[in-house]
Amino acid sequence: MRGFLASSIGVTCAAALALPLTPPAAATVARPAPTAQVSARSVGSGAASAAVPGSTQSLPLTPLGADRSLGSAAVQGLPRRDVHRFSMVGVVWDDPETALHGRVEVRARALDSGTWSAWQDVETHYADDGADPDTAERTSGRVRGATAPLWVGDSDGVEVRVRAAAETRELGAEATALPSGLRLELVDPGEAALPQGTPAGGPRTRGGLGAEAPEAVAASAANAALAPLGATEIPALDRARTEREMVSLRAGELTERQRAEPKIGPRPRIVTRRGWGANENLRERKFVYTKKVKAAFVHHTATGNGYRCSQAPSVIRGIYRYHVRSMGWRDIGYNFLIDKCGTIYEGRAGGVAKPVLGAHTLGFNTNSMGIAVLGTFGYTRPTSAAVKAVARVTAWKLGLYGANPRGKTYLKSGGGNLYRKGTKARLNVISGHRDGFSTACPGWQLYRKLGSARSTAARYQGR
């Protein structure tokens, strides 16, 4: 998620002078056995790992030379190499408080055709997603700085280059230093988990957990009031049944007016973590909650738009693994995710109807929820189905807590670059990430649709 930082002009034109020559993007090469090493943190343990054979290859970046257009600017990366299968890529570094001021580009070789892609930019400003300052998740000692993850599809070859940006736009200006400990993370999201005892290729169950691991049981049980244990989706409800459910879920917290005139949108269909194939052994076991949900922050994942809707569960499994294994978070950061076809997915574990504490908007995770639309929307328009899904899930979840999608609310800042810690910020109930932090997220093309999402959500609530 790109922060509003000074940019360098003219860097790209001269970059080729300092980088190794490579074959054309469309060239194919012979593929010997990969030599990349898989890091210790990339391999799971226990039965769940066998069911979800995902992995993360973590490769240290090395100096590639100097970019003459930036004086002494360092260039780090990896020349083309054969690696084990992966579908998502990102770059991490040691200190989460250090920003990467520069440009990260990758290219990947398609597994099926052996064709190399063109260079693709990776979003470098991702620190504005994450747990609030001074929280247990942020200060765990495991958190690393990182770019956004980029979805490249099934690949078995990779090349990457990272260039530091100049401090000024003048030719020969000193460049900022690159963060220490740069590593390339290659994520294989694996296959979706099968219920224990179900043969590979066999039918998926709609419910029941049998002898599943405790983490899988707990994640499903958190939604027990909405769907059977082991359900792969929470079905949609009509308005009348949603209103009755709201009373049962929040009986002791509703006002007389809320009971008499409930303002809540019909519950939408939601694919559960089990439905998108979450390996529950990856995350921390404990669920952490905030008090209520007063606002929703809308994000884009900045993972690119080159996925099919049938691949969305794989993209989410990749983001989940990247957030936990590569970045050191306790679980996936978002509370909900939405694909281009408008399907809504459960995010961080703890129950979709509950106020689960996320890690999505630095400084404003308390009393809020984060909704991420899969894709990158700086220049690409989101689909109408995705925008409608934002309205549907906010109309329902905000309605559970009495919030008006067209209204304003106050949130206390935990610290950020727009609002100092302790500041009471007046925000839209449905806000874009950029409203709480100086960032381009959720991309201008999605941000400009939030007015429509607010109006539609309010209409769904009967306002």
Short mmCIF file of C-alpha atoms in Angstrom, two decimals:
data_model
loop_
_atom_site.label_atom_id
_atom_site.label_comp_id
_atom_site.label_asym_id
_atom_site.label_seq_id
_atom_site.Cartn_x
_atom_site.Cartn_y
_atom_site.Cartn_z
CA MET A 1 0.00 0.00 0.00
CA ARG A 2 1.84 3.00 -1.24
CA GLY A 3 2.32 5.90 1.16
CA PHE A 4 2.52 9.39 -0.19
CA LEU A 5 6.31 9.66 -0.32
CA ALA A 6 8.59 11.60 -2.61
CA SER A 7 9.25 9.76 -5.86
CA SER A 8 12.28 9.60 -8.11
CA ILE A 9 11.99 10.70 -11.67
CA GLY A 10 14.23 9.29 -14.31
CA VAL A 11 15.32 6.23 -12.34
CA THR A 12 13.75 3.71 -14.64
CA CYS A 13 15.34 5.01 -17.82
CA ALA A 14 18.88 4.44 -16.61
CA ALA A 15 18.31 1.32 -14.49
CA ALA A 16 19.24 -1.07 -17.28
CA LEU A 17 22.79 0.29 -17.31
CA ALA A 18 23.45 -1.15 -13.88
CA LEU A 19 21.62 -4.47 -14.08
CA PRO A 20 22.73 -7.79 -15.53
CA LEU A 21 21.57 -8.54 -19.04
CA THR A 22 18.88 -11.22 -19.22
CA PRO A 23 17.10 -13.04 -22.05
CA PRO A 24 13.86 -11.57 -23.40
CA ALA A 25 10.76 -12.00 -21.24
CA ALA A 26 9.18 -14.53 -23.56
CA ALA A 27 12.25 -16.76 -23.73
CA THR A 28 12.05 -20.28 -22.33
CA VAL A 29 14.93 -22.09 -20.78
CA ALA A 30 15.84 -25.63 -19.81
CA ARG A 31 14.88 -26.32 -16.22
CA PRO A 32 17.25 -28.36 -14.10
CA ALA A 33 16.36 -29.39 -10.57
CA PRO A 34 15.88 -26.28 -8.39
CA THR A 35 18.63 -25.40 -5.98
CA ALA A 36 16.72 -22.94 -3.79
CA GLN A 37 16.61 -23.82 -0.13
CA VAL A 38 13.36 -23.78 1.84
CA SER A 39 13.69 -21.90 5.12
CA ALA A 40 13.00 -23.57 8.43
CA ARG A 41 9.88 -21.46 8.97
CA SER A 42 8.36 -22.63 5.69
CA VAL A 43 7.50 -26.17 6.72
CA GLY A 44 4.49 -26.85 8.89
CA SER A 45 4.11 -29.78 11.24
CA GLY A 46 1.55 -32.41 12.06
CA ALA A 47 -1.40 -33.80 10.14
CA ALA A 48 -2.61 -30.42 8.94
CA SER A 49 0.63 -29.86 7.04
CA ALA A 50 0.12 -33.07 5.12
CA ALA A 51 -3.40 -31.93 4.24
CA VAL A 52 -2.25 -28.46 3.19
CA PRO A 53 1.19 -28.86 1.59
CA GLY A 54 1.99 -25.17 1.38
CA SER A 55 5.51 -23.85 1.76
CA THR A 56 7.59 -20.68 1.84
CA GLN A 57 11.01 -20.50 0.24
CA SER A 58 12.99 -17.70 1.88
CA LEU A 59 16.04 -16.60 -0.11
CA PRO A 60 18.52 -13.86 0.92
CA LEU A 61 19.02 -11.10 -1.62
CA THR A 62 22.56 -10.28 -2.73
CA PRO A 63 24.19 -7.15 -4.24
CA LEU A 64 23.76 -6.85 -8.01
CA GLY A 65 25.81 -3.68 -8.50
CA ALA A 66 25.24 0.09 -8.42
CA ASP A 67 22.75 2.18 -10.35
CA ARG A 68 24.83 4.98 -11.92
CA SER A 69 21.78 7.24 -12.16
CA LEU A 70 21.62 7.27 -8.36
CA GLY A 71 25.29 7.70 -7.58
CA SER A 72 26.09 5.10 -4.93
CA ALA A 73 22.62 3.54 -4.83
CA ALA A 74 22.77 -0.16 -4.13
CA VAL A 75 20.85 -2.72 -6.13
CA GLN A 76 20.06 -6.03 -4.49
CA GLY A 77 18.26 -9.01 -5.89
CA LEU A 78 18.58 -12.48 -7.35
CA PRO A 79 19.52 -13.39 -10.92
CA ARG A 80 17.23 -15.81 -12.72
CA ARG A 81 17.11 -19.13 -10.97
CA ASP A 82 15.14 -22.35 -10.75
CA VAL A 83 13.10 -22.75 -7.59
CA HIS A 84 10.43 -25.01 -6.19
CA ARG A 85 6.84 -24.29 -7.16
CA PHE A 86 5.30 -21.04 -5.87
CA SER A 87 2.42 -18.69 -6.76
CA MET A 88 2.97 -15.58 -4.65
CA VAL A 89 6.07 -13.48 -4.04
CA GLY A 90 7.13 -10.71 -1.67
CA VAL A 91 10.21 -9.21 -0.03
CA VAL A 92 10.76 -8.98 3.73
CA TRP A 93 13.45 -7.41 5.94
CA ASP A 94 14.47 -7.36 9.57
CA ASP A 95 13.03 -4.17 11.07
CA PRO A 96 9.26 -3.53 10.67
CA GLU A 97 9.79 0.13 11.60
CA THR A 98 12.12 0.67 8.61
CA ALA A 99 10.54 1.59 5.28
CA LEU A 100 11.85 0.43 1.92
CA HIS A 101 12.27 3.59 -0.14
CA GLY A 102 12.81 2.33 -3.63
CA ARG A 103 11.48 -0.03 -6.24
CA VAL A 104 10.98 -3.79 -6.16
CA GLU A 105 10.49 -5.66 -9.44
CA VAL A 106 10.04 -9.37 -10.04
CA ARG A 107 9.55 -11.67 -12.97
CA ALA A 108 8.48 -15.30 -12.79
CA ARG A 109 8.58 -18.31 -15.09
CA ALA A 110 5.22 -20.01 -15.64
CA LEU A 111 5.18 -23.62 -14.50
CA ASP A 112 3.10 -24.92 -17.40
CA SER A 113 4.66 -23.07 -20.36
CA GLY A 114 8.16 -22.21 -19.16
CA THR A 115 7.62 -18.61 -20.33
CA TRP A 116 9.08 -15.73 -18.36
CA SER A 117 6.78 -12.85 -17.47
CA ALA A 118 7.61 -9.20 -17.97
CA TRP A 119 8.94 -7.27 -14.98
CA GLN A 120 6.19 -6.54 -12.45
CA ASP A 121 6.27 -3.94 -9.68
CA VAL A 122 5.69 -5.07 -6.12
CA GLU A 123 3.98 -2.61 -3.77
CA THR A 124 6.67 -1.53 -1.29
CA HIS A 125 4.63 0.41 1.29
CA TYR A 126 2.83 -2.24 3.34
CA ALA A 127 3.66 -1.16 6.90
CA ASP A 128 0.39 0.76 7.12
CA ASP A 129 -1.34 -2.63 7.29
CA GLY A 130 -0.64 -4.28 10.60
CA ALA A 131 -1.23 -4.37 14.32
CA ASP A 132 -1.34 -1.13 16.29
CA PRO A 133 1.83 0.22 17.92
CA ASP A 134 2.65 -1.18 21.38
CA THR A 135 0.22 -4.09 21.09
CA ALA A 136 1.25 -7.66 21.87
CA GLU A 137 1.08 -8.64 18.19
CA ARG A 138 3.23 -5.72 17.09
CA THR A 139 5.85 -6.19 19.82
CA SER A 140 6.09 -9.99 19.65
CA GLY A 141 9.64 -9.89 18.25
CA ARG A 142 8.55 -11.90 15.22
CA VAL A 143 7.22 -9.07 13.06
CA ARG A 144 9.23 -8.12 9.97
CA GLY A 145 9.06 -5.30 7.45
CA ALA A 146 7.60 -6.37 4.12
CA THR A 147 6.28 -5.45 0.73
CA ALA A 148 2.80 -6.47 -0.28
CA PRO A 149 2.63 -10.00 -1.67
CA LEU A 150 2.12 -10.28 -5.43
CA TRP A 151 0.17 -13.13 -7.04
CA VAL A 152 2.05 -14.47 -10.09
CA GLY A 153 0.37 -17.86 -10.55
CA ASP A 154 2.04 -21.27 -10.60
CA SER A 155 5.73 -20.66 -11.27
CA ASP A 156 9.07 -22.43 -10.91
CA GLY A 157 11.58 -19.72 -11.78
CA VAL A 158 12.15 -16.23 -10.41
CA GLU A 159 14.25 -13.09 -10.79
CA VAL A 160 14.11 -10.01 -8.55
CA ARG A 161 15.80 -6.62 -8.27
CA VAL A 162 15.47 -4.02 -5.53
CA ARG A 163 16.72 -0.47 -6.16
CA ALA A 164 17.03 2.25 -3.54
CA ALA A 165 15.40 5.59 -4.31
CA ALA A 166 17.33 8.86 -4.43
CA GLU A 167 16.74 11.31 -1.61
CA THR A 168 16.20 14.07 -4.18
CA ARG A 169 15.40 14.15 -7.87
CA GLU A 170 18.78 15.55 -8.84
CA LEU A 171 21.13 13.44 -10.93
CA GLY A 172 23.85 11.93 -8.77
CA ALA A 173 21.96 12.50 -5.52
CA GLU A 174 22.72 10.20 -2.61
CA ALA A 175 20.35 7.28 -2.35
CA THR A 176 18.54 6.10 0.74
CA ALA A 177 19.88 2.89 2.22
CA LEU A 178 18.00 -0.33 1.65
CA PRO A 179 16.73 -2.10 4.80
CA SER A 180 18.96 -4.79 6.25
CA GLY A 181 18.16 -8.47 5.94
CA LEU A 182 16.31 -8.35 2.61
CA ARG A 183 14.87 -11.75 1.67
CA LEU A 184 12.69 -12.97 -1.16
CA GLU A 185 9.65 -14.94 0.00
CA LEU A 186 8.19 -17.42 -2.49
CA VAL A 187 4.84 -18.71 -1.26
CA ASP A 188 3.14 -21.90 -2.38
CA PRO A 189 -0.39 -21.66 -0.92
CA GLY A 190 -0.86 -25.42 -1.19
CA GLU A 191 -4.14 -27.20 -1.73
CA ALA A 192 -7.25 -26.67 0.35
CA ALA A 193 -7.45 -28.81 3.49
CA LEU A 194 -9.58 -31.93 3.23
CA PRO A 195 -11.61 -33.19 6.19
CA GLN A 196 -9.69 -35.91 8.02
CA GLY A 197 -10.31 -39.26 6.43
CA THR A 198 -11.49 -37.80 3.10
CA PRO A 199 -9.45 -39.15 0.17
CA ALA A 200 -7.71 -36.67 -2.12
CA GLY A 201 -10.03 -35.91 -5.01
CA GLY A 202 -12.99 -37.12 -2.99
CA PRO A 203 -16.10 -35.11 -2.06
CA ARG A 204 -15.86 -32.23 0.37
CA THR A 205 -18.11 -32.30 3.42
CA ARG A 206 -20.43 -29.43 4.23
CA GLY A 207 -20.21 -30.04 7.97
CA GLY A 208 -18.73 -32.24 10.66
CA LEU A 209 -15.21 -32.25 12.02
CA GLY A 210 -14.64 -35.77 13.30
CA ALA A 211 -11.11 -36.06 14.72
CA GLU A 212 -9.86 -32.71 13.42
CA ALA A 213 -7.06 -30.78 15.14
CA PRO A 214 -8.18 -28.56 18.05
CA GLU A 215 -7.31 -25.39 16.09
CA ALA A 216 -9.66 -26.37 13.25
CA VAL A 217 -12.44 -27.21 15.70
CA ALA A 218 -12.01 -23.88 17.50
CA ALA A 219 -12.08 -21.85 14.28
CA SER A 220 -15.29 -23.54 13.19
CA ALA A 221 -16.89 -23.40 16.65
CA ALA A 222 -16.47 -19.61 16.67
CA ASN A 223 -19.24 -19.54 14.03
CA ALA A 224 -21.42 -22.23 15.67
CA ALA A 225 -24.31 -19.81 16.15
CA LEU A 226 -24.45 -19.26 12.38
CA ALA A 227 -23.58 -22.61 10.79
CA PRO A 228 -22.89 -26.25 11.75
CA LEU A 229 -19.45 -27.29 12.91
CA GLY A 230 -17.22 -27.96 9.93
CA ALA A 231 -19.34 -25.91 7.52
CA THR A 232 -17.50 -24.58 4.47
CA GLU A 233 -19.89 -21.65 4.15
CA ILE A 234 -22.34 -19.62 6.20
CA PRO A 235 -25.53 -19.38 4.15
CA ALA A 236 -27.31 -16.15 3.32
CA LEU A 237 -30.43 -15.24 5.27
CA ASP A 238 -33.40 -13.10 4.35
CA ARG A 239 -34.07 -9.91 6.26
CA ALA A 240 -36.62 -11.36 8.70
CA ARG A 241 -34.38 -14.23 9.78
CA THR A 242 -31.40 -11.89 10.03
CA GLU A 243 -33.33 -9.64 12.40
CA ARG A 244 -34.29 -12.61 14.59
CA GLU A 245 -30.70 -13.79 14.59
CA MET A 246 -29.47 -10.34 15.64
CA VAL A 247 -31.73 -10.47 18.70
CA SER A 248 -30.40 -13.90 19.67
CA LEU A 249 -26.76 -12.92 19.12
CA ARG A 250 -26.86 -9.56 20.91
CA ALA A 251 -29.93 -9.84 23.14
CA GLY A 252 -28.44 -8.15 26.18
CA GLU A 253 -26.85 -5.29 24.26
CA LEU A 254 -29.69 -4.01 22.07
CA THR A 255 -31.67 -0.90 22.93
CA GLU A 256 -35.46 -0.91 22.92
CA ARG A 257 -35.41 1.03 19.65
CA GLN A 258 -33.05 -1.50 18.04
CA ARG A 259 -35.39 -4.28 19.07
CA ALA A 260 -38.43 -2.45 17.73
CA GLU A 261 -36.80 -1.17 14.52
CA PRO A 262 -33.70 -3.23 13.73
CA LYS A 263 -31.46 -1.64 11.12
CA ILE A 264 -29.46 -4.47 9.66
CA GLY A 265 -28.84 -5.80 6.18
CA PRO A 266 -29.63 -9.44 5.33
CA ARG A 267 -26.76 -11.72 6.26
CA PRO A 268 -24.75 -12.49 3.10
CA ARG A 269 -23.25 -15.84 2.16
CA ILE A 270 -19.75 -16.09 3.63
CA VAL A 271 -17.15 -18.72 2.78
CA THR A 272 -15.57 -19.86 6.04
CA ARG A 273 -11.89 -20.40 6.72
CA ARG A 274 -12.56 -24.10 6.26
CA GLY A 275 -14.15 -23.27 2.92
CA TRP A 276 -11.04 -21.52 1.58
CA GLY A 277 -8.73 -24.14 3.04
CA ALA A 278 -7.02 -22.40 5.97
CA ASN A 279 -4.33 -24.45 7.69
CA GLU A 280 -5.29 -23.61 11.26
CA ASN A 281 -1.92 -24.82 12.57
CA LEU A 282 -0.22 -21.76 11.06
CA ARG A 283 -1.90 -19.11 13.22
CA GLU A 284 -1.73 -18.45 16.92
CA ARG A 285 -4.35 -20.42 18.80
CA LYS A 286 -5.87 -17.64 20.87
CA PHE A 287 -8.63 -15.43 19.51
CA VAL A 288 -8.38 -11.73 20.40
CA TYR A 289 -11.40 -9.42 20.42
CA THR A 290 -12.12 -5.72 20.59
CA LYS A 291 -15.27 -4.32 22.25
CA LYS A 292 -17.47 -3.48 19.27
CA VAL A 293 -17.46 -2.67 15.55
CA LYS A 294 -17.99 1.06 14.99
CA ALA A 295 -16.36 1.36 11.57
CA ALA A 296 -15.20 -0.61 8.55
CA PHE A 297 -11.94 0.16 6.72
CA VAL A 298 -11.86 -0.91 3.07
CA HIS A 299 -8.56 -2.05 1.55
CA HIS A 300 -7.14 -3.56 -1.59
CA THR A 301 -4.68 -6.41 -1.14
CA ALA A 302 -2.28 -4.97 -3.80
CA THR A 303 -1.68 -8.55 -4.95
CA GLY A 304 -2.51 -7.77 -8.59
CA ASN A 305 -5.57 -8.51 -10.69
CA GLY A 306 -4.30 -11.53 -12.62
CA TYR A 307 -6.30 -14.18 -10.81
CA ARG A 308 -9.46 -16.08 -11.69
CA CYS A 309 -12.34 -16.28 -9.22
CA SER A 310 -11.71 -20.03 -8.93
CA GLN A 311 -8.19 -19.14 -7.72
CA ALA A 312 -9.36 -16.74 -5.01
CA PRO A 313 -9.10 -19.34 -2.20
CA SER A 314 -5.51 -19.99 -3.24
CA VAL A 315 -4.76 -16.26 -3.25
CA ILE A 316 -6.20 -15.98 0.27
CA ARG A 317 -4.20 -18.98 1.49
CA GLY A 318 -1.11 -17.28 0.05
CA ILE A 319 -1.85 -13.98 1.83
CA TYR A 320 -2.53 -15.88 5.06
CA ARG A 321 0.76 -17.77 4.89
CA TYR A 322 2.65 -14.58 3.95
CA HIS A 323 1.13 -12.60 6.84
CA VAL A 324 1.92 -15.33 9.39
CA ARG A 325 5.12 -17.05 8.23
CA SER A 326 6.83 -14.23 6.34
CA MET A 327 5.68 -11.13 8.24
CA GLY A 328 5.31 -12.67 11.70
CA TRP A 329 1.66 -11.77 12.34
CA ARG A 330 -0.58 -13.93 14.50
CA ASP A 331 -3.11 -14.59 11.69
CA ILE A 332 -4.24 -13.07 8.41
CA GLY A 333 -4.75 -9.36 9.03
CA TYR A 334 -8.16 -8.70 7.43
CA ASN A 335 -11.53 -9.60 8.93
CA PHE A 336 -13.13 -10.23 5.53
CA LEU A 337 -11.88 -10.61 1.97
CA ILE A 338 -13.85 -10.21 -1.27
CA ASP A 339 -12.96 -11.46 -4.74
CA LYS A 340 -13.78 -9.93 -8.12
CA CYS A 341 -16.91 -12.11 -8.44
CA GLY A 342 -18.30 -10.72 -5.20
CA THR A 343 -17.72 -13.78 -3.00
CA ILE A 344 -17.17 -12.87 0.65
CA TYR A 345 -14.62 -14.83 2.71
CA GLU A 346 -14.02 -15.06 6.44
CA GLY A 347 -10.66 -13.57 7.37
CA ARG A 348 -9.05 -13.56 10.82
CA ALA A 349 -10.32 -16.39 12.99
CA GLY A 350 -12.66 -15.81 15.91
CA GLY A 351 -16.16 -15.68 14.40
CA VAL A 352 -17.59 -13.51 11.62
CA ALA A 353 -20.32 -12.05 13.85
CA LYS A 354 -17.89 -11.17 16.64
CA PRO A 355 -15.64 -8.09 17.06
CA VAL A 356 -12.39 -9.85 16.15
CA LEU A 357 -9.33 -7.62 16.53
CA GLY A 358 -7.64 -7.42 13.13
CA ALA A 359 -4.31 -6.09 11.83
CA HIS A 360 -5.37 -4.00 8.85
CA THR A 361 -5.26 -0.27 9.60
CA LEU A 362 -2.27 0.82 11.66
CA GLY A 363 -3.58 2.90 14.55
CA PHE A 364 -7.27 2.07 14.10
CA ASN A 365 -7.73 -1.67 14.59
CA THR A 366 -9.63 -1.22 17.85
CA ASN A 367 -13.43 -1.15 17.48
CA SER A 368 -13.23 -1.57 13.71
CA MET A 369 -13.06 -4.24 11.03
CA GLY A 370 -10.98 -4.53 7.87
CA ILE A 371 -12.39 -5.61 4.51
CA ALA A 372 -9.92 -6.31 1.70
CA VAL A 373 -10.88 -6.61 -1.95
CA LEU A 374 -8.49 -8.96 -3.77
CA GLY A 375 -6.64 -6.95 -6.38
CA THR A 376 -4.88 -3.66 -7.06
CA PHE A 377 -7.08 -0.66 -7.80
CA GLY A 378 -4.89 2.36 -8.36
CA TYR A 379 -5.81 2.40 -12.06
CA THR A 380 -8.06 -0.64 -12.47
CA ARG A 381 -11.73 -0.33 -11.58
CA PRO A 382 -13.17 -2.85 -9.13
CA THR A 383 -16.04 -4.97 -10.41
CA SER A 384 -19.58 -3.96 -9.52
CA ALA A 385 -19.95 -7.38 -7.86
CA ALA A 386 -17.06 -6.61 -5.51
CA VAL A 387 -18.42 -3.16 -4.58
CA LYS A 388 -21.86 -4.66 -3.96
CA ALA A 389 -20.28 -7.31 -1.72
CA VAL A 390 -18.62 -4.55 0.33
CA ALA A 391 -22.06 -3.03 0.83
CA ARG A 392 -23.64 -6.37 1.75
CA VAL A 393 -21.12 -7.40 4.37
CA THR A 394 -20.96 -3.93 5.95
CA ALA A 395 -24.77 -3.61 6.04
CA TRP A 396 -24.90 -6.84 8.01
CA LYS A 397 -21.87 -6.62 10.30
CA LEU A 398 -22.22 -2.90 11.10
CA GLY A 399 -25.93 -3.50 11.63
CA LEU A 400 -25.16 -6.04 14.35
CA TYR A 401 -23.48 -3.22 16.29
CA GLY A 402 -25.97 -0.45 15.47
CA ALA A 403 -23.76 1.49 13.06
CA ASN A 404 -25.18 3.54 10.16
CA PRO A 405 -23.12 3.00 6.97
CA ARG A 406 -23.77 6.60 5.91
CA GLY A 407 -22.83 8.02 9.29
CA LYS A 408 -19.75 9.28 11.08
CA THR A 409 -18.06 7.90 14.16
CA TYR A 410 -15.12 8.63 16.46
CA LEU A 411 -12.19 6.27 16.85
CA LYS A 412 -9.22 6.77 19.15
CA SER A 413 -5.91 6.55 17.32
CA GLY A 414 -3.33 4.05 18.49
CA GLY A 415 -0.67 6.04 16.61
CA GLY A 416 -0.01 6.66 12.93
CA ASN A 417 1.11 9.23 10.38
CA LEU A 418 -2.24 11.05 10.12
CA TYR A 419 -3.42 10.98 13.73
CA ARG A 420 -1.15 11.01 16.77
CA LYS A 421 -1.68 8.41 19.45
CA GLY A 422 -4.67 9.30 21.62
CA THR A 423 -6.33 11.56 19.03
CA LYS A 424 -10.07 11.06 18.62
CA ALA A 425 -10.56 11.00 14.87
CA ARG A 426 -13.95 11.65 13.27
CA LEU A 427 -14.27 9.20 10.37
CA ASN A 428 -16.85 7.79 8.02
CA VAL A 429 -18.38 4.59 9.35
CA ILE A 430 -17.29 3.06 6.04
CA SER A 431 -13.84 4.51 5.42
CA GLY A 432 -11.02 3.78 3.06
CA HIS A 433 -7.67 2.80 4.52
CA ARG A 434 -6.31 6.19 3.42
CA ASP A 435 -8.76 7.93 5.75
CA GLY A 436 -6.92 6.56 8.79
CA PHE A 437 -3.36 6.50 7.45
CA SER A 438 -1.53 8.42 4.73
CA THR A 439 -1.51 5.77 2.02
CA ALA A 440 -2.91 5.19 -1.45
CA CYS A 441 -4.86 2.14 -0.27
CA PRO A 442 -7.48 1.05 -1.30
CA GLY A 443 -6.46 2.53 -4.64
CA TRP A 444 -8.21 5.52 -6.14
CA GLN A 445 -10.57 3.47 -8.32
CA LEU A 446 -11.93 1.54 -5.33
CA TYR A 447 -11.88 4.52 -2.99
CA ARG A 448 -14.09 6.54 -5.32
CA LYS A 449 -16.72 3.75 -5.13
CA LEU A 450 -17.10 3.94 -1.36
CA GLY A 451 -19.84 6.55 -1.58
CA SER A 452 -21.90 4.09 -3.58
CA ALA A 453 -21.10 1.32 -1.09
CA ARG A 454 -22.27 3.51 1.81
CA SER A 455 -25.59 4.35 0.15
CA THR A 456 -26.24 0.75 -0.87
CA ALA A 457 -25.37 -0.59 2.58
CA ALA A 458 -27.70 1.93 4.22
CA ARG A 459 -30.47 0.87 1.86
CA TYR A 460 -29.88 -2.77 2.74
CA GLN A 461 -30.29 -1.79 6.40
CA GLY A 462 -33.65 -0.17 5.61
CA ARG A 463 -32.45 3.39 6.18
#
